[in-house]
Structure formats: structure tokens, C-alpha cells
Amino acid sequence: MYVPGGQWLARKENGKLVRDTPWEIIIEDDGHGMSTEEVNAFFLTIGGERRNDRKRGPKSRVFGRDVMGRKGVGKLAPFGICEKVEVWTAGGESIKGDDGKEYYQVSNFIMDINNIMSPTDAPYYPDLGKEDGTLAEHTGTRITLADFARRQVPEIKSMQRQLAQRFGITSPNWRLELYDNAAGDTTAHEVGKFAVKTMKHTKIRFEAPTGTASAEEGKLALRYALDPDGEENQGIEAGFTYGGRVYPIAGWMAYSDQSYRDDLMAGVRIYCRGKIAAQTNLFNKKSGFTGEFQVRSYLVGYLEADWLDEEEDLIQTDRKDILWSEELGQQFEKWGQRVVSSIGSLSLEPMREKMLMVFNDTSDVNNQIQHAYPGPEQGQIRQQARELATMFAQRMREDEVRNPISIQATINTVIMLAPHITLDDQLRKAAAAVDTQFSMVSGILQIAQIAELSSFGSIASKRIDIIDKLHNLKDDHTVDEDQLQALLEEAPWLVDPQWAPVTSNKSLATVRKRFEEFYFHKTGEEISLSRLDNDGRKRKRPDFVLLEEERSIQLVEIKKPGHEFDNTDMARLVNYFEYMDEFMNDPGNQSFLRGYGNSYQITLVCDGTKLTSVSKRAYEELVTNGRLIQHNWSAFLTRTQRVHRDFIEEAQRQKLFVSQRIHPEVPMLDIAQVTAALMPRPQTDESAPNVITDEPIA
């Protein structure tokens, strides 16, 4: 086969097709060819079904191979990319020449799609080529395509893989060679078997049936599929029985050694008579089965089902899929889905072993654990860290386990969690012991100190990040008040170091909701006291943020830097005070206000005031009574820095401590990921999982 590798066969210019280079694609074979009579009777007859033809039969003439195709329209397929197809073929009975040698008559003709599609009732006759009627020394066929549409030929290496994937034929008397006629390449690029490296201990094999079930029935007996260990899988046969007939399936299904790199290797390739009939990932299986993610990314296979186009033709014309809706197609689909479920379960442990092996190869987890906990008395923590690393690694995806950032995040989390889990284990043992020795208590105290330092380092780093973020927002004149309110809900300790996030406090959430309802009932206006609703979903920008401090309600409004609190702002504030007073003193609200009393305070962050007359006096009265506290941005930031100075200094010391053990530029795993990984998983067997050790895994 000769193709211009990597070339555009035509291009478009100003909306018109331009063929600068007269490229050709040539498909040539050295088979038995066709005589002129065979060309007219079979090749130029559209829709002829070869396998039902009494003259030719369903087998090839020389080697007795099952012939491909059934519909008889494949000869028209080239017109999907070109306008002209030239056929040169020599075959039939040999003719003895004047020189005594054997020759074969040549049939040479050119088909033009423009002439074929011309609006006429007259029969179409192709143009004869210049070699028509001549004699050739050998048999064979050559088909030349020309005058192309705008198409690009793949590079030779890619085309080798595409052809290998499409033709599943492996035979000592059949070979396909590619030549690059764009480069004038005379080197043959042989198209070999389409190879996919499979993961160890995941392959299920299907062998063709032999013998008969009984002499009376005369039916083939299906074999059981063979599991990775070579044992028969009693739940899966190498095919299925339907309507009193056996439909055998040969080949294999497995996990690939790596996740899909391209569409060619994705899923299971199904062949009929040596040519691809379909490619499917899951046999249309619905989601929610064991090992689903791995199956979608790793399942590969090669299946032979020559019955797909025998009684009923289940293959779509483009050979990209099977007619699964047909009755026989549904049976094949059900069989495939059973195999998918089985291989998903069988491959769970091999996949975990694979991920663990890759994790060990791509990380220095043991060195980092040793560096984090080097002391001889910290052996238990090191062991716990290795077990945690094993558990996380086995549940990672391949893209994660090969990503340095993801790997380091996992190691950081392992190092942080290990002392906490070790401490919990030690406390359980101490509680269960009848007579706890002092040495055990001393060890527990040491582990507790390490766990505390590890947690403090993480908290300190997050608080420093938030303070830095606040500084950046202060200097950004485009900042929205919603961003400032959001930051305040995330870190209320910016206002007061004793305040902590209480987003999960159901009592406070009830107060927020009831006051919003109360205010709407009184005024007909909607207000918001949080940027999140009770389910954690974002909603409109809050008017105030309602927080809690020592069972006292705090209303906080934070204005943009540079904003001066004016009479309009004050009118809104007085309005809130009046309705909040009424709300807090309403007897009907005391059931959910119990513990808060009628105590509340408003904190205002703004750059000064611009108040006059009544508004100014009302403002000063609220401040004098301690019901309103105002900070300008400069004082607010200075106070935040001062209050947290000791904290930050200690945090810096902790960061230095932690930086000696953990890479600070890489985040910890998300807590949801950690929780999911810590959840117990069902084991497919009773063997213990492989644990990361100081020794590499073979």
C-alpha cells in the first residue's frame, strides 16, 4: 500500500478545492486477481453477496480463508474521499505466449464518480485504461485512488497502528506493507498485530468450542472462560446459546497496563472474519458496578465472532458498531456485560498493586517519612505513615499517581495524619490495659506533642494565607464587598481572635433564617445575613454577616476600603437595630434564642464617617452605649496583625519545623479525599494489602 504520509491530499482556497499535487493512494496485492468476466459479473455488479454466490462460495480461492464483507458495496467506499478509482487486475486462466511463457489477461478501467452520478437513465460503463487487454506475467490487483477531497493522510507510524487495529488478521500467508510515496520511501513498513500491553493477573481468555454436546443434538459445547490463573470461570462461557444455536466467541479481555493513550486502544475490539466489526468500552453497561472507573479507562480486548454477519447482518455499514437492538445483538450485549462485571471485580486488587508500584517508583515517600520522624522512639509513627501511604496510593488514579504535585500532597497528608492515628491507637491500648506503665504514658505524651505541632503548622499556614489575602483585597480598588463578606465568614477571627467559624451551628442558622423571615414580614423587603444558605449553597450578597461569640450575636458589616459611612448607610443601620431589638424581645422567639438573651452587637469596618445632624447623634449614642464598634481599615488591619503577632511568630516557628519534614509549597489533600480514603473498603480476598516498606516492591 502506497500513501503520502502526513500530507493533505487537497486544500481549500477562497472556498474552492485546490489540488496542487497529484497525490495517489495505491493498494496492490499479489493474489489471484480477476478475469474480465469476473470483473463484469462480480466487481461491477453492485450489491452482490459473495458468500451466497454458488460459483465462488464463502471461502477464498487459494488459502480457503473466510471472505470478508457481505453487503457488496465496499467497492464504492473509496468515493468517500476521491473522485477517480482506477482498477488494474490480472487473473483467470493463464494464456501461453509466443515465447512459451504463461501470461494472464489484464482488465484495466477507470471509474469516475462524476460520471456515475450523472443524471441519465443510460447504463454506466467505466472508461478503459491503457493496459486493458494486455498480458501480464503475474496475477494480482492494483487499485489507484486520485482526485481527492480535502483529507489528510496520517503519518506512516499512525497509519500502521490504524490498519493493524482495523484488520485483526495474523497469518503466515498474509502480510500488509506500507510505503510512503510522498517521501519516495522504498522501505516497507510492515503492519503487524495490534498489540496492547495488558496488566498482569487481569486477562480472561475465551477459546473456541470443540466436540459436541450430544450426538443427537449435534451442537458444539461451549467452553468456560479461563480466569487469569488458568482456572475455568464457571460463571462465564466462551459464547452463549440462543434460539437453540451456539454462538461461540474467541479471544480475550483484560486491563491494559496503562490507561488509554488513544481511541485505537480503547475498549474491546470485536472482529468478524478478520475485519473489525465494532469497538465497545462497556457493552453499553450502565454505571454503578464494581471497578467502573478502572473499566472505563483500562478495559481492552480482542474478540472474534464470525457469526455476526451470517444469518442476520448485525454490523453497521461503517463497521463502527453493532446493531445491539436486534435480538441476537441483545444476547451478545448481555454476555459482554457479564464479562465486564466479572473482570471489574477480578482486576480490583491487581489495579491497586499497580498503583502502589507506580507510587513507589515515582515518589521518595520512605525517605520523607524517615526525615519527618527520624527518632528511634518514632518508629510507630513511621510505620503508621507507611500504612497510610499504601492505602492512599492503592486508591489513586493513574493520572494522580504520576503527577508530582498530587504525589507530594499525598505524602504531606500522610505525614500530618500519622501521629494523630498513632496517638489514637496508643490511647485505645492504654485504656484497655489493666495496668498502664509509665513508659506507655510517656510515649503517648511524646506522640501527642508531635501530633499537636503537626496540626498547628497546618493551621498557622492557612491563617497567614488569609491575612495575606486580606492585605491584597485592601489594596484592590475593584474589590467587591461580597468578597470581603465571604472572607469574613470564612475567618471571623480577623475581627476578634476568639471568634470561630460556626457555619455548622444549627442554632445560629435558625436565628439567621427566622430574622430574615421576621424582617420581610415587617417591611416586605428581603435581607440576607449570610452568603450561604442552610445547605451551603451560594445566594445573594449579604447585607450583614451574622456570627456568634460566646453565645452573643454579632452583626458585622464590612465596607470597601475608602468608603465613608454616610447618612444613607446610617438610616439602614438604625433600621436594623430597631427590628433586631423587636425580634430579640419577642416572646415567640425565645425558644430558639435561649442562651442568646437579648444581647447583640454590631461591628462596622469602614474608612471613617460622613454623618450629619440626627444621623451623627444616633451614631454617637450607639457607640457610647457599646452597641456599635467601628474600625477603619488601617486600624482594623493593625489590630488584626497585633492580636495575631504571637500567633504568627509561633506559626513561623512551626513552619520552620514542618518545612524540615514537609514540602510547604504543596497542599495537603482535600479533607473529603482523606475521609473517603479512610473509609473501610470491602476486600476481594482475605490476604492483607501490600504495605509500603523500606524495601522496593518487586
XYZ file of C-alpha atoms in Angstrom:
698
model
C 0.000 0.000 0.000
C 1.449 3.373 -1.069
C 0.294 6.542 0.707
C 1.628 10.116 1.040
C 2.231 10.022 4.798
C 1.165 13.117 6.729
C 0.112 15.036 3.592
C -3.050 16.950 2.789
C -4.487 15.381 -0.374
C -6.132 18.686 -1.332
C -6.677 22.115 0.150
C -9.230 24.885 0.007
C -8.578 28.421 -1.193
C -11.313 31.081 -1.273
C -13.870 28.331 -0.766
C -12.630 26.306 -3.751
C -10.893 22.943 -3.753
C -7.282 23.122 -4.945
C -5.205 20.061 -5.890
C -1.651 21.366 -6.160
C -0.037 17.940 -6.007
C -1.457 14.964 -7.923
C -1.267 12.618 -4.934
C -2.183 8.963 -5.373
C -3.034 6.187 -2.947
C -2.260 2.738 -4.343
C -3.455 -0.584 -2.903
C -1.769 -3.502 -4.590
C -1.808 -7.252 -3.949
C -0.223 -10.336 -5.470
C -3.330 -12.514 -5.139
C -5.150 -14.470 -7.838
C -6.680 -11.349 -9.415
C -9.797 -11.283 -11.638
C -10.513 -12.108 -15.230
C -12.517 -9.723 -17.419
C -15.576 -11.946 -17.000
C -15.211 -11.890 -13.203
C -14.835 -8.113 -13.235
C -18.090 -7.685 -15.140
C -20.044 -10.341 -13.251
C -18.887 -9.606 -9.740
C -16.888 -6.408 -9.232
C -19.002 -4.072 -11.369
C -22.250 -5.560 -10.068
C -23.435 -3.564 -7.046
C -24.850 -5.445 -4.060
C -23.576 -8.898 -4.994
C -23.343 -11.124 -1.909
C -20.191 -13.195 -2.271
C -20.907 -15.845 0.332
C -24.189 -16.871 -1.299
C -22.652 -16.983 -4.771
C -22.548 -20.602 -5.971
C -19.637 -20.024 -8.347
C -17.286 -18.515 -5.803
C -18.523 -19.752 -2.443
C -17.756 -18.350 1.035
C -14.040 -19.236 1.027
C -11.082 -17.598 -0.709
C -9.815 -19.380 -3.827
C -6.250 -20.248 -2.781
C -5.972 -20.405 1.026
C -9.603 -21.130 1.902
C -9.998 -18.123 4.199
C -13.463 -16.877 5.165
C -14.241 -13.932 2.919
C -14.985 -10.543 4.477
C -17.985 -8.348 3.958
C -21.493 -9.153 2.928
C -23.282 -6.111 1.562
C -21.426 -5.844 -1.762
C -20.989 -2.058 -1.621
C -17.416 -1.882 -0.303
C -16.173 -1.143 -3.818
C -17.916 2.244 -3.596
C -16.271 3.234 -0.297
C -13.230 4.960 -1.923
C -15.551 7.562 -3.447
C -15.957 8.957 0.043
C -12.504 10.568 -0.302
C -11.784 10.719 -4.036
C -13.442 11.125 -7.448
C -11.495 8.605 -9.525
C -10.691 4.940 -8.924
C -8.523 3.033 -11.408
C -8.564 -0.770 -11.273
C -5.832 -2.939 -12.785
C -6.233 -6.677 -12.348
C -4.841 -9.801 -13.996
C -6.270 -13.255 -13.375
C -8.329 -16.096 -14.693
C -6.955 -18.905 -16.795
C -3.363 -18.490 -17.920
C -2.525 -17.902 -21.590
C 0.596 -19.287 -23.233
C 2.522 -16.636 -25.101
C 4.575 -16.907 -28.260
C 7.663 -17.255 -26.073
C 6.164 -20.294 -24.334
C 5.627 -18.486 -21.020
C 2.346 -18.315 -19.070
C 0.532 -14.945 -19.113
C -2.693 -13.521 -17.680
C -5.101 -11.159 -19.356
C -5.297 -7.655 -17.857
C -8.530 -5.822 -17.169
C -7.867 -2.089 -16.697
C -10.645 0.500 -16.222
C -11.284 3.861 -14.553
C -14.407 4.744 -12.568
C -15.335 8.434 -12.170
C -17.919 9.331 -9.531
C -18.997 12.378 -11.551
C -19.978 10.147 -14.464
C -21.536 7.524 -12.200
C -23.777 10.153 -10.576
C -24.700 11.946 -13.828
C -28.499 12.360 -14.309
C -29.191 9.801 -17.029
C -31.081 6.532 -17.443
C -28.333 5.039 -19.575
C -26.197 2.305 -18.000
C -22.795 3.377 -16.754
C -19.657 1.976 -18.387
C -16.252 2.870 -16.919
C -13.502 4.231 -19.162
C -10.947 1.666 -20.258
C -7.344 2.090 -19.149
C -4.369 1.997 -21.478
C -3.356 -1.524 -20.344
C -6.764 -3.100 -20.774
C -6.497 -6.286 -22.838
C -2.748 -6.602 -22.457
C -0.984 -9.570 -20.879
C 0.799 -9.694 -17.523
C 3.334 -12.192 -16.248
C 1.707 -12.458 -12.826
C -1.711 -12.331 -11.231
C -2.797 -9.612 -8.831
C -4.820 -6.450 -8.425
C -3.884 -2.781 -8.143
C -6.356 -0.052 -7.199
C -5.290 3.595 -7.595
C -7.210 6.462 -5.976
C -6.901 10.019 -7.338
C -8.552 13.471 -7.385
C -9.116 13.680 -3.640
C -11.363 15.696 -1.369
C -9.762 17.761 1.382
C -8.394 14.949 3.532
C -5.155 14.431 5.442
C -3.272 11.147 5.466
C -1.943 10.103 8.886
C 1.778 9.768 9.469
C 3.074 6.326 8.497
C 3.513 5.174 12.110
C -0.053 6.186 12.974
C -1.416 4.540 9.861
C 0.382 1.328 10.740
C -1.488 1.221 14.061
C -4.830 2.157 12.463
C -4.589 -0.610 9.878
C -3.427 -3.123 12.482
C -6.401 -2.202 14.645
C -8.854 -2.498 11.762
C -7.624 -5.849 10.425
C -7.176 -8.466 13.106
C -5.639 -10.931 10.664
C -2.467 -12.721 11.694
C -1.466 -15.330 9.135
C 1.770 -16.737 7.704
C 0.386 -16.215 4.171
C -0.971 -12.691 4.584
C 1.090 -9.522 5.079
C 0.377 -5.803 4.684
C 3.206 -3.399 3.845
C 3.111 0.411 3.804
C 5.253 2.689 1.635
C 5.475 6.469 1.909
C 5.288 7.736 -1.663
C 5.472 11.373 -0.503
C 8.993 10.827 0.744
C 9.957 8.467 -2.083
C 10.407 5.811 0.572
C 11.351 2.381 -0.760
C 11.433 0.830 2.718
C 8.489 -1.371 3.587
C 6.741 -0.587 6.883
C 5.075 -3.839 7.819
C 1.703 -3.683 9.546
C 1.869 -6.150 12.386
C -0.501 -7.346 15.031
C -2.235 -4.593 17.017
C -0.526 -5.058 20.378
C -1.805 -3.745 23.704
C 0.279 -4.496 26.772
C -2.003 -5.910 29.440
C -1.822 -5.722 33.215
C -0.721 -8.890 34.973
C -3.404 -11.104 36.516
C -6.319 -9.412 34.713
C -6.783 -11.369 31.455
C -9.821 -13.564 30.853
C -9.471 -15.854 27.800
C -12.139 -17.415 25.584
C -11.355 -20.483 23.493
C -13.294 -21.866 20.540
C -15.564 -24.803 21.384
C -14.685 -28.351 20.392
C -16.643 -31.632 20.253
C -20.409 -31.899 20.559
C -22.859 -31.707 23.442
C -24.554 -34.886 22.270
C -24.713 -36.954 19.145
C -28.456 -36.301 18.848
C -28.266 -32.529 19.153
C -25.073 -32.163 17.181
C -24.364 -28.873 18.939
C -20.963 -27.508 19.812
C -20.277 -27.437 23.534
C -19.125 -24.021 24.731
C -16.052 -23.913 26.913
C -15.857 -21.964 30.113
C -13.772 -18.799 30.099
C -10.334 -19.069 31.696
C -9.509 -16.727 34.562
C -6.058 -15.105 34.918
C -4.834 -18.113 36.919
C -5.853 -20.511 34.131
C -8.780 -21.935 36.086
C -12.206 -22.218 34.488
C -14.645 -19.445 35.350
C -17.858 -21.367 35.995
C -19.977 -18.246 35.554
C -18.834 -17.250 32.041
C -18.812 -19.292 28.857
C -16.869 -18.585 25.674
C -20.059 -17.504 23.940
C -23.767 -18.025 24.508
C -26.710 -20.116 23.370
C -29.783 -18.541 21.853
C -32.705 -19.962 19.913
C -31.273 -23.459 20.063
C -27.963 -22.424 18.483
C -24.490 -21.899 19.948
C -22.759 -18.589 19.210
C -19.072 -19.065 20.107
C -16.717 -16.198 20.963
C -12.932 -16.488 20.986
C -10.265 -14.066 22.181
C -9.586 -12.279 25.454
C -10.464 -9.312 27.662
C -8.170 -7.679 30.221
C -6.922 -4.409 31.699
C -4.274 -2.524 29.753
C -1.003 -1.845 31.519
C -1.651 1.888 31.141
C -4.807 3.968 30.819
C -5.967 4.676 27.273
C -3.461 6.696 25.254
C -5.662 6.984 22.146
C -9.015 5.863 20.781
C -7.465 2.936 18.923
C -6.642 1.045 22.102
C -9.803 2.000 23.998
C -12.187 -0.792 24.849
C -12.816 -4.190 23.304
C -12.284 -4.736 19.565
C -14.772 -7.161 18.024
C -13.807 -8.833 14.726
C -15.826 -10.743 12.178
C -13.910 -12.810 9.622
C -10.686 -10.981 10.365
C -12.056 -7.446 9.961
C -13.160 -5.130 12.736
C -16.918 -5.017 13.277
C -17.154 -2.805 16.363
C -15.285 -1.333 19.288
C -17.032 -1.076 22.638
C -15.961 0.019 26.115
C -18.672 -1.477 28.290
C -21.097 -3.331 26.023
C -23.475 -0.446 26.888
C -23.396 -1.403 30.572
C -24.912 1.177 32.897
C -22.845 2.827 35.616
C -22.645 1.796 39.266
C -20.740 -1.505 39.185
C -17.546 -2.594 40.966
C -14.404 -1.196 39.347
C -16.368 1.067 36.990
C -13.762 3.851 36.778
C -10.936 1.450 36.018
C -13.034 -0.401 33.430
C -13.771 2.849 31.610
C -10.084 3.729 31.461
C -8.317 0.358 31.206
C -10.569 -2.335 29.697
C -9.188 -3.750 26.438
C -9.827 -6.890 24.480
C -9.833 -8.828 21.218
C -12.891 -10.922 20.375
C -13.710 -13.000 17.292
C -17.392 -13.515 16.463
C -17.646 -14.701 12.850
C -21.412 -15.267 13.177
C -22.087 -11.512 13.385
C -22.997 -11.338 9.687
C -24.120 -14.878 8.916
C -27.872 -15.284 9.465
C -28.507 -11.665 10.387
C -26.080 -8.903 9.489
C -25.527 -7.156 12.837
C -22.636 -4.985 11.646
C -23.280 -1.350 10.804
C -22.203 -0.317 7.321
C -19.351 1.870 8.616
C -18.132 -1.017 10.818
C -18.044 1.208 13.889
C -20.665 -0.571 15.936
C -23.077 -3.476 16.161
C -26.864 -3.353 15.958
C -27.301 -4.034 19.663
C -31.074 -3.521 19.470
C -31.528 -6.683 17.394
C -32.447 -9.818 19.385
C -29.121 -11.523 18.743
C -27.307 -8.260 19.437
C -29.060 -8.027 22.815
C -27.853 -11.520 23.744
C -24.283 -10.593 22.794
C -24.624 -7.381 24.818
C -25.797 -9.268 27.927
C -22.893 -11.710 27.591
C -20.418 -8.838 27.316
C -21.856 -7.042 30.332
C -21.445 -10.170 32.472
C -17.792 -10.351 31.453
C -17.305 -6.628 32.194
C -18.694 -7.100 35.721
C -16.505 -10.136 36.307
C -13.321 -8.509 35.068
C -14.083 -5.373 37.096
C -14.095 -7.463 40.288
C -11.136 -9.653 39.296
C -8.984 -6.653 38.452
C -9.581 -4.635 41.624
C -6.572 -5.956 43.525
C -4.182 -6.050 40.526
C -5.070 -2.404 39.876
C -4.288 -1.462 43.472
C -0.979 -3.296 43.283
C -0.221 -1.470 40.034
C -0.932 1.962 41.548
C 1.150 1.139 44.614
C 4.062 0.050 42.449
C 3.894 3.246 40.369
C 3.637 5.341 43.546
C 6.755 3.700 44.954
C 8.608 4.203 41.684
C 7.674 7.869 41.299
C 7.975 9.093 44.903
C 10.531 9.157 47.702
C 7.874 8.501 50.324
C 10.091 6.374 52.576
C 12.838 8.990 52.684
C 10.359 11.756 53.504
C 8.735 9.714 56.268
C 12.151 8.885 57.720
C 13.165 12.557 57.528
C 9.919 13.684 59.197
C 10.124 11.202 62.086
C 13.808 10.206 62.405
C 13.978 9.331 66.107
C 14.190 5.737 67.322
C 11.146 6.372 69.540
C 9.122 7.408 66.466
C 9.120 4.005 64.805
C 5.386 3.513 65.363
C 4.636 6.806 63.626
C 6.856 5.834 60.681
C 5.062 2.512 60.351
C 1.665 4.198 60.542
C 2.735 6.690 57.869
C 3.814 3.868 55.552
C 0.489 2.085 56.025
C -1.400 5.303 55.308
C 0.704 5.936 52.197
C -0.077 2.418 50.989
C -3.800 2.924 51.482
C -3.822 6.274 49.683
C -1.613 5.047 46.813
C -3.776 1.999 46.121
C -6.838 4.198 45.684
C -5.281 6.854 43.463
C -5.919 7.123 39.734
C -3.033 6.683 37.333
C -3.009 10.358 36.340
C -2.746 11.254 40.047
C -0.094 8.683 40.893
C 2.094 10.027 38.061
C 1.572 13.688 38.975
C 4.357 15.096 41.229
C 2.015 17.663 42.832
C -0.596 15.013 43.630
C 2.066 12.645 44.980
C 3.561 15.293 47.244
C 0.122 16.329 48.512
C -0.485 12.699 49.465
C 2.848 12.405 51.289
C 2.209 15.700 53.133
C -1.174 14.434 54.297
C 0.290 11.094 55.360
C 2.966 12.832 57.434
C 0.373 15.088 59.055
C -2.103 12.299 59.875
C 0.323 9.596 61.014
C 0.952 10.924 64.567
C -2.788 11.525 65.141
C -3.723 7.974 64.190
C -0.792 6.577 66.165
C -1.906 8.617 69.179
C -5.448 7.274 68.864
C -4.130 3.686 68.742
C -1.948 4.239 71.796
C -4.799 5.780 73.783
C -7.020 2.795 72.966
C -4.329 0.384 74.124
C -3.751 2.360 77.307
C -7.471 2.422 78.061
C -7.734 -1.334 77.524
C -4.659 -2.140 79.645
C -5.295 -3.176 83.244
C -2.066 -1.633 84.486
C -0.760 1.129 82.231
C 3.002 1.525 82.630
C 4.628 4.944 82.903
C 6.699 4.262 79.770
C 3.484 3.937 77.762
C 2.183 7.223 79.200
C 5.476 8.920 78.358
C 5.301 7.624 74.794
C 1.723 8.846 74.454
C 2.739 12.333 75.583
C 5.565 12.433 73.024
C 3.247 11.345 70.220
C 0.615 13.880 71.347
C 3.184 16.687 71.165
C 4.197 15.681 67.637
C 0.544 15.497 66.556
C -0.173 18.915 68.056
C 2.817 20.525 66.330
C 1.862 18.975 63.005
C -1.718 20.288 63.201
C -0.599 23.708 64.400
C 1.712 24.079 61.428
C -1.163 23.455 59.020
C -3.495 25.894 60.841
C -0.803 28.565 61.024
C -0.112 28.335 57.318
C -3.810 28.768 56.482
C -4.214 31.790 58.792
C -1.193 33.508 57.286
C -2.608 32.927 53.807
C -5.924 34.537 54.831
C -4.226 37.596 56.371
C -2.151 38.000 53.187
C -5.342 37.711 51.140
C -6.962 40.460 53.237
C -3.970 42.740 52.582
C -4.322 42.159 48.840
C -8.048 42.898 48.904
C -7.428 46.118 50.829
C -5.203 47.471 48.071
C -7.517 46.351 45.264
C -9.901 49.193 44.390
C -12.019 46.875 42.250
C -12.781 44.568 45.181
C -16.449 43.770 45.737
C -17.994 43.901 49.217
C -19.203 40.346 48.607
C -15.578 39.159 48.553
C -14.918 40.848 51.882
C -18.081 39.399 53.436
C -17.106 35.946 52.155
C -13.650 36.253 53.706
C -15.199 37.312 56.987
C -17.499 34.272 57.081
C -14.502 32.063 56.396
C -12.319 33.715 59.052
C -14.311 35.676 61.707
C -11.187 35.641 63.903
C -9.985 38.534 61.714
C -12.372 40.738 63.746
C -11.840 39.016 67.063
C -9.365 36.199 67.754
C -11.975 34.458 69.931
C -14.451 34.181 67.105
C -14.513 30.946 65.124
C -16.483 29.807 62.057
C -19.873 28.443 63.092
C -21.349 27.527 59.728
C -22.437 24.170 61.144
C -24.151 25.742 64.199
C -27.825 24.845 63.659
C -28.996 27.219 66.411
C -27.345 30.229 64.770
C -28.598 29.161 61.355
C -32.128 29.153 62.808
C -31.647 32.688 64.191
C -30.467 33.897 60.770
C -33.399 32.341 58.948
C -36.044 33.499 61.448
C -34.772 37.112 61.496
C -34.742 37.229 57.683
C -38.366 35.992 57.715
C -39.260 38.460 60.515
C -37.762 41.411 58.649
C -39.566 40.500 55.419
C -42.876 40.166 57.297
C -42.409 43.617 58.860
C -41.049 45.529 55.860
C -41.766 43.472 52.730
C -38.045 43.646 51.914
C -35.675 40.689 51.689
C -32.365 40.784 53.539
C -29.524 38.290 53.786
C -27.361 37.621 56.812
C -25.070 35.083 55.143
C -23.723 34.469 51.615
C -24.613 30.768 52.050
C -27.991 29.166 52.652
C -28.544 26.372 55.168
C -27.406 23.774 52.615
C -24.134 25.594 51.948
C -25.224 26.928 48.544
C -24.296 30.479 47.459
C -27.004 33.100 47.367
C -27.170 36.894 47.018
C -24.682 39.242 48.690
C -25.429 39.571 52.433
C -26.488 42.876 53.943
C -24.724 41.879 57.173
C -22.912 38.783 58.323
C -24.441 37.282 61.439
C -21.922 35.487 63.688
C -21.768 34.190 67.242
C -19.300 34.962 70.031
C -19.702 33.382 73.468
C -23.484 32.903 72.936
C -23.766 36.548 71.919
C -24.977 37.537 68.459
C -22.620 39.647 66.359
C -23.727 41.543 63.257
C -20.769 42.594 61.119
C -20.767 44.890 58.098
C -17.542 45.407 56.200
C -17.386 48.193 53.597
C -14.915 48.622 50.756
C -11.616 50.405 51.580
C -12.039 54.151 51.138
C -15.788 54.116 51.776
C -17.073 56.652 54.329
C -20.183 55.675 56.276
C -22.867 58.248 55.328
C -26.428 59.190 56.318
C -27.956 56.623 53.946
C -25.848 53.864 55.474
C -26.826 55.065 58.963
C -30.542 55.015 58.144
C -30.209 51.353 57.156
C -28.216 50.606 60.309
C -30.785 52.245 62.638
C -33.494 50.306 60.833
C -31.700 47.039 61.548
C -31.224 47.983 65.228
C -34.913 48.718 65.674
C -36.118 45.488 64.087
C -33.388 43.441 65.785
C -34.500 44.830 69.175
C -38.104 43.927 68.424
C -37.057 40.466 67.186
C -34.874 39.703 70.215
C -37.586 40.754 72.701
C -40.463 38.956 71.002
C -41.670 36.214 73.425
C -42.469 33.968 70.493
C -38.789 33.828 69.544
C -37.371 32.886 72.913
C -37.434 29.137 72.249
C -34.629 29.354 69.691
C -32.999 32.465 71.232
C -32.491 30.703 74.538
C -28.897 31.250 75.571
C -28.506 34.412 73.498
C -30.801 36.544 75.667
C -31.268 39.963 74.063
C -27.539 40.527 73.681
C -26.217 41.556 70.286
C -23.652 43.966 68.917
C -22.808 45.431 65.513
C -19.231 45.762 64.277
C -18.626 48.134 61.379
C -15.461 48.189 59.261
C -15.211 51.350 57.121
C -12.812 54.218 56.440
C -14.405 56.923 58.577
C -17.844 58.520 58.713
C -19.585 61.330 56.843
C -22.634 61.887 59.065
C -24.679 64.989 59.859
C -27.403 66.092 62.253
C -29.656 63.302 63.584
C -27.652 60.538 61.966
C -24.466 61.700 63.669
C -26.117 61.879 67.110
C -27.692 58.435 66.693
C -24.341 57.004 65.663
C -22.509 58.526 68.667
C -25.185 57.240 71.061
C -24.827 53.661 69.777
C -21.041 53.864 70.126
C -21.282 55.328 73.649
C -23.649 52.539 74.734
C -21.239 49.899 73.400
C -23.766 48.585 70.880
C -21.732 49.690 67.860
C -17.991 49.228 67.347
C -16.350 50.847 64.335
C -12.891 50.157 62.896
C -11.331 51.919 59.957
C -9.333 49.747 57.583
C -5.953 50.868 58.856
C -6.869 50.237 62.499
C -8.643 47.012 61.575
C -5.555 45.599 59.863
C -3.204 46.881 62.567
C -5.365 45.270 65.255
C -5.536 42.010 63.309
C -1.757 41.980 62.918
C -1.171 42.876 66.576
C -3.625 40.375 68.012
C -2.130 37.619 65.876
C 1.506 38.665 66.228
C 2.300 35.980 68.771
C 0.310 33.512 66.744
C 2.206 34.412 63.568
C 5.581 34.245 65.322
C 4.718 30.810 66.627
C 3.401 29.903 63.198
C 6.712 30.853 61.621
C 8.500 28.619 64.096
C 6.065 25.836 63.278
C 6.530 26.388 59.546
C 10.255 26.025 60.037
C 9.638 22.815 61.967
C 7.222 21.484 59.380
C 9.361 22.598 56.417
C 12.051 20.244 57.640
C 9.573 17.410 57.144
C 7.006 18.514 54.578
C 7.314 20.440 51.324
C 5.397 23.662 52.202
C 4.654 24.629 48.606
C 2.467 21.536 48.102
C -1.013 21.479 49.697
C -2.474 18.754 51.846
C -5.104 16.506 50.322
C -8.645 17.804 50.442
C -10.349 16.608 53.633
C -13.096 14.930 51.558
C -10.450 12.845 49.822
C -8.871 11.954 53.154
C -12.224 10.931 54.616
C -13.096 8.829 51.585
C -9.736 7.071 51.713
C -10.087 6.320 55.418
C -13.470 4.671 54.926
C -13.262 0.866 55.113
C -13.375 -0.849 51.727
C -14.615 -4.392 51.020
C -11.796 -6.854 50.403
C -11.960 -9.207 47.450
C -9.911 -11.795 49.298
C -8.590 -12.411 52.785
C -4.998 -11.530 52.028
C -3.580 -8.393 53.622
C -2.770 -5.461 51.291
C 0.815 -4.795 50.317
C 2.221 -2.124 52.633
C 4.880 0.393 51.704
C 8.121 -0.692 53.301
C 11.680 0.490 53.266
C 12.299 -2.146 50.591
C 11.068 -1.574 46.997
C 8.247 -3.794 45.803
C 9.297 -6.346 43.224
